[in-house]
Amino acid sequence: PAPSGASTPVRIIGIDEHDLNRYGPLIADGLLAKAVERLDRAGVRAIGLDMFCGQPVGSGWLRLRHLAVTNPRLVSVYFELDGKRAIPGTPPQRQAYADIYTDPSDGLVRRDLLHVVGPQHEAKASLPMRLLEIATGRRDLVQRLARNQIPAGGGLDAGSGGYLPEAGVAAPRYLQRMLPFHRPGSFPTWSLDSLLRHPLTPHQRQQLRDSIVLIGVV
């Protein structure tokens, strides 16, 4: 049986149908900024904004951009293939790629792209890797992976059976692993509206303190 997400330090602010009906299909940057500030006050360790926010949306975009520049816990994602950028001004060490692999036979996600080495040998990190660096204070994790100083934990290589013919699986510039899935729906989750409009209870504050929080559309 898949383990419960509640056993991990991961928490989710899930933008659901209620949020989209209340705030519109494009969530204004000011609302996202307010959510980040509230999470900060709750004492979280790292915040992954799992939304493409490279272009201003609604009011408050300067407030969100200021947080991206100055907040050491906030990570902004990008997707180079489609030209989607991180929030302008986000330092490179708090930018993360949002690429995932879908298996061509059935479209399911089974693999995690942990690490990519760019053409100039710079290390690029996935959103989970960036969040782990920030939450643990180990800002050298990606560089250590690049130097093969950290075991990949089940990383895919030339002996990975049916995955060998897949492009990139055994390439030295890419480090993949099989994903460990947790029980669906088991991560402690709040809607964006509940975070913005209602005070956190003592129990919720305890759940959020020292956690890794993802903000995204569910």
XYZ file of C-alpha atoms in Angstrom:
218
model
C 0.000 0.000 0.000
C 1.181 3.514 -0.783
C 2.213 5.461 2.321
C 0.188 8.446 3.457
C 1.292 11.906 2.394
C 0.562 13.029 5.949
C 3.721 11.186 7.002
C 5.810 13.630 4.941
C 6.537 17.330 5.590
C 4.664 18.286 2.402
C 1.508 20.423 2.588
C -0.643 21.673 -0.290
C -2.517 24.896 -0.972
C -4.757 23.527 -3.704
C -6.522 26.010 -5.964
C -9.799 24.146 -6.537
C -13.050 24.745 -8.430
C -14.420 26.906 -5.635
C -11.337 29.119 -5.799
C -11.571 29.438 -9.577
C -15.262 30.335 -9.385
C -14.595 32.944 -6.712
C -11.385 34.512 -8.016
C -11.520 33.761 -11.748
C -9.655 31.319 -14.004
C -6.430 33.343 -13.692
C -5.512 33.927 -10.046
C -4.303 37.507 -9.537
C -0.681 37.922 -8.475
C -1.768 39.909 -5.438
C -3.698 36.914 -4.075
C -0.704 34.636 -4.565
C 1.500 37.190 -2.799
C -0.915 37.306 0.120
C -0.881 33.496 0.336
C 2.938 33.432 0.403
C 3.013 36.057 3.145
C 0.533 34.120 5.283
C 2.506 30.923 4.890
C 5.666 32.790 5.833
C 4.067 33.965 9.056
C 3.046 30.365 9.820
C 6.723 29.381 9.864
C 7.022 27.140 6.787
C 10.492 26.167 5.569
C 9.962 26.333 1.792
C 7.206 27.416 -0.616
C 6.938 26.072 -4.154
C 4.765 28.223 -6.392
C 3.861 25.502 -8.881
C 2.291 27.898 -11.380
C 3.761 29.779 -14.313
C 3.861 33.398 -13.136
C 6.328 34.936 -15.569
C 3.680 37.344 -16.902
C 1.760 39.793 -14.659
C -1.811 38.799 -13.824
C -4.183 41.338 -12.298
C -3.222 43.625 -9.470
C -0.390 42.997 -7.055
C 2.183 41.771 -9.556
C 4.852 44.094 -8.150
C 4.175 42.664 -4.685
C 4.624 39.098 -5.964
C 7.756 40.061 -7.886
C 9.220 41.653 -4.745
C 8.633 38.411 -2.843
C 10.276 36.409 -5.627
C 13.350 38.621 -5.401
C 13.637 38.846 -1.621
C 11.969 35.823 0.025
C 14.608 33.090 0.571
C 11.929 30.399 0.921
C 10.000 31.015 -2.320
C 10.691 28.886 -5.434
C 9.295 29.849 -8.862
C 8.963 27.357 -11.718
C 9.731 27.655 -15.427
C 9.277 25.435 -18.477
C 11.881 26.143 -21.139
C 10.298 24.065 -23.906
C 7.267 26.378 -24.076
C 9.189 29.528 -23.123
C 7.427 29.842 -19.765
C 9.703 31.749 -17.395
C 10.012 32.062 -13.659
C 8.868 35.261 -11.956
C 11.212 38.020 -13.198
C 13.970 38.743 -10.717
C 13.891 35.330 -9.039
C 17.505 34.346 -8.243
C 18.723 31.284 -10.188
C 19.081 29.230 -7.006
C 15.330 29.660 -6.382
C 14.212 28.810 -9.907
C 13.139 25.252 -10.755
C 12.047 23.465 -13.878
C 8.568 21.922 -13.955
C 9.283 19.286 -16.620
C 7.918 15.781 -16.048
C 8.076 12.587 -18.098
C 4.924 10.885 -19.313
C 5.463 7.352 -20.549
C 4.520 7.190 -24.259
C 2.661 3.870 -24.039
C -0.114 5.078 -21.709
C 0.572 8.714 -20.766
C 1.173 7.953 -17.070
C 3.827 9.632 -14.945
C 6.162 7.092 -13.343
C 9.514 8.863 -13.439
C 11.030 11.919 -11.820
C 13.620 14.052 -13.616
C 15.789 14.962 -10.628
C 18.575 16.835 -12.283
C 19.728 18.243 -15.640
C 23.196 19.513 -16.526
C 22.975 22.324 -19.066
C 25.168 22.840 -22.152
C 27.445 25.164 -20.162
C 27.608 22.527 -17.394
C 25.422 24.576 -15.073
C 23.208 22.519 -12.788
C 19.451 22.885 -13.201
C 17.120 21.562 -10.537
C 13.583 20.249 -10.425
C 11.019 21.838 -8.114
C 11.349 19.012 -5.525
C 15.150 19.333 -5.524
C 15.035 23.115 -5.017
C 12.518 22.774 -2.194
C 14.665 20.116 -0.540
C 17.740 22.349 -0.763
C 15.926 25.250 0.868
C 14.106 23.191 3.520
C 17.277 21.420 4.654
C 19.661 24.343 4.216
C 21.844 22.177 1.938
C 22.217 24.500 -1.037
C 24.837 22.212 -2.603
C 22.595 19.190 -3.252
C 22.288 19.804 -6.997
C 26.025 20.373 -7.383
C 26.742 17.202 -5.405
C 24.372 15.263 -7.650
C 26.206 16.651 -10.670
C 29.480 15.354 -9.208
C 27.882 11.962 -8.435
C 28.468 12.423 -4.712
C 24.879 11.525 -3.769
C 23.323 8.137 -4.614
C 20.390 8.608 -6.950
C 18.127 6.410 -4.805
C 17.039 4.083 -7.578
C 18.260 6.271 -10.417
C 17.678 4.909 -13.916
C 20.779 3.882 -15.831
C 21.883 1.604 -18.655
C 20.597 -1.452 -16.756
C 17.051 -0.195 -16.300
C 15.397 -2.768 -18.526
C 12.590 -1.473 -20.697
C 13.518 2.130 -20.003
C 16.887 1.792 -21.777
C 15.536 2.611 -25.282
C 13.862 5.773 -23.967
C 15.692 8.934 -25.001
C 17.595 10.497 -22.127
C 17.267 7.708 -19.567
C 20.937 6.739 -19.644
C 22.268 10.085 -20.932
C 24.873 11.598 -18.604
C 23.144 15.006 -18.597
C 19.907 13.651 -17.109
C 19.264 11.934 -13.787
C 15.939 10.151 -13.452
C 14.405 7.842 -10.888
C 11.184 5.919 -10.461
C 8.644 7.971 -8.508
C 7.547 6.846 -5.054
C 3.817 7.614 -5.008
C 1.830 8.384 -1.864
C -1.835 7.608 -1.280
C -3.975 9.992 -3.377
C -5.685 12.691 -1.347
C -3.617 11.987 1.773
C -1.536 15.177 1.862
C -2.840 17.836 4.280
C -4.503 20.337 1.940
C -6.169 23.741 2.200
C -7.934 25.685 -0.528
C -6.575 29.086 -1.469
C -9.804 30.707 -0.271
C -9.568 29.109 3.173
C -5.972 30.297 3.556
C -6.795 33.862 2.507
C -10.118 34.400 4.276
C -9.946 32.436 7.518
C -7.455 32.596 10.397
C -5.341 29.479 10.812
C -6.301 27.355 13.778
C -3.581 26.284 16.260
C -3.714 22.782 14.756
C -3.259 24.144 11.217
C -0.340 26.286 12.346
C 1.257 23.212 13.870
C 0.751 21.310 10.603
C 2.330 24.113 8.559
C 5.274 24.926 10.825
C 8.581 23.702 9.343
C 6.757 22.187 6.356
C 7.297 22.307 2.592
C 4.263 23.906 0.926
C 3.181 23.593 -2.686
C 0.763 26.125 -4.196
C -0.968 25.024 -7.394
C -4.165 24.242 -9.235
C -5.750 20.930 -8.228
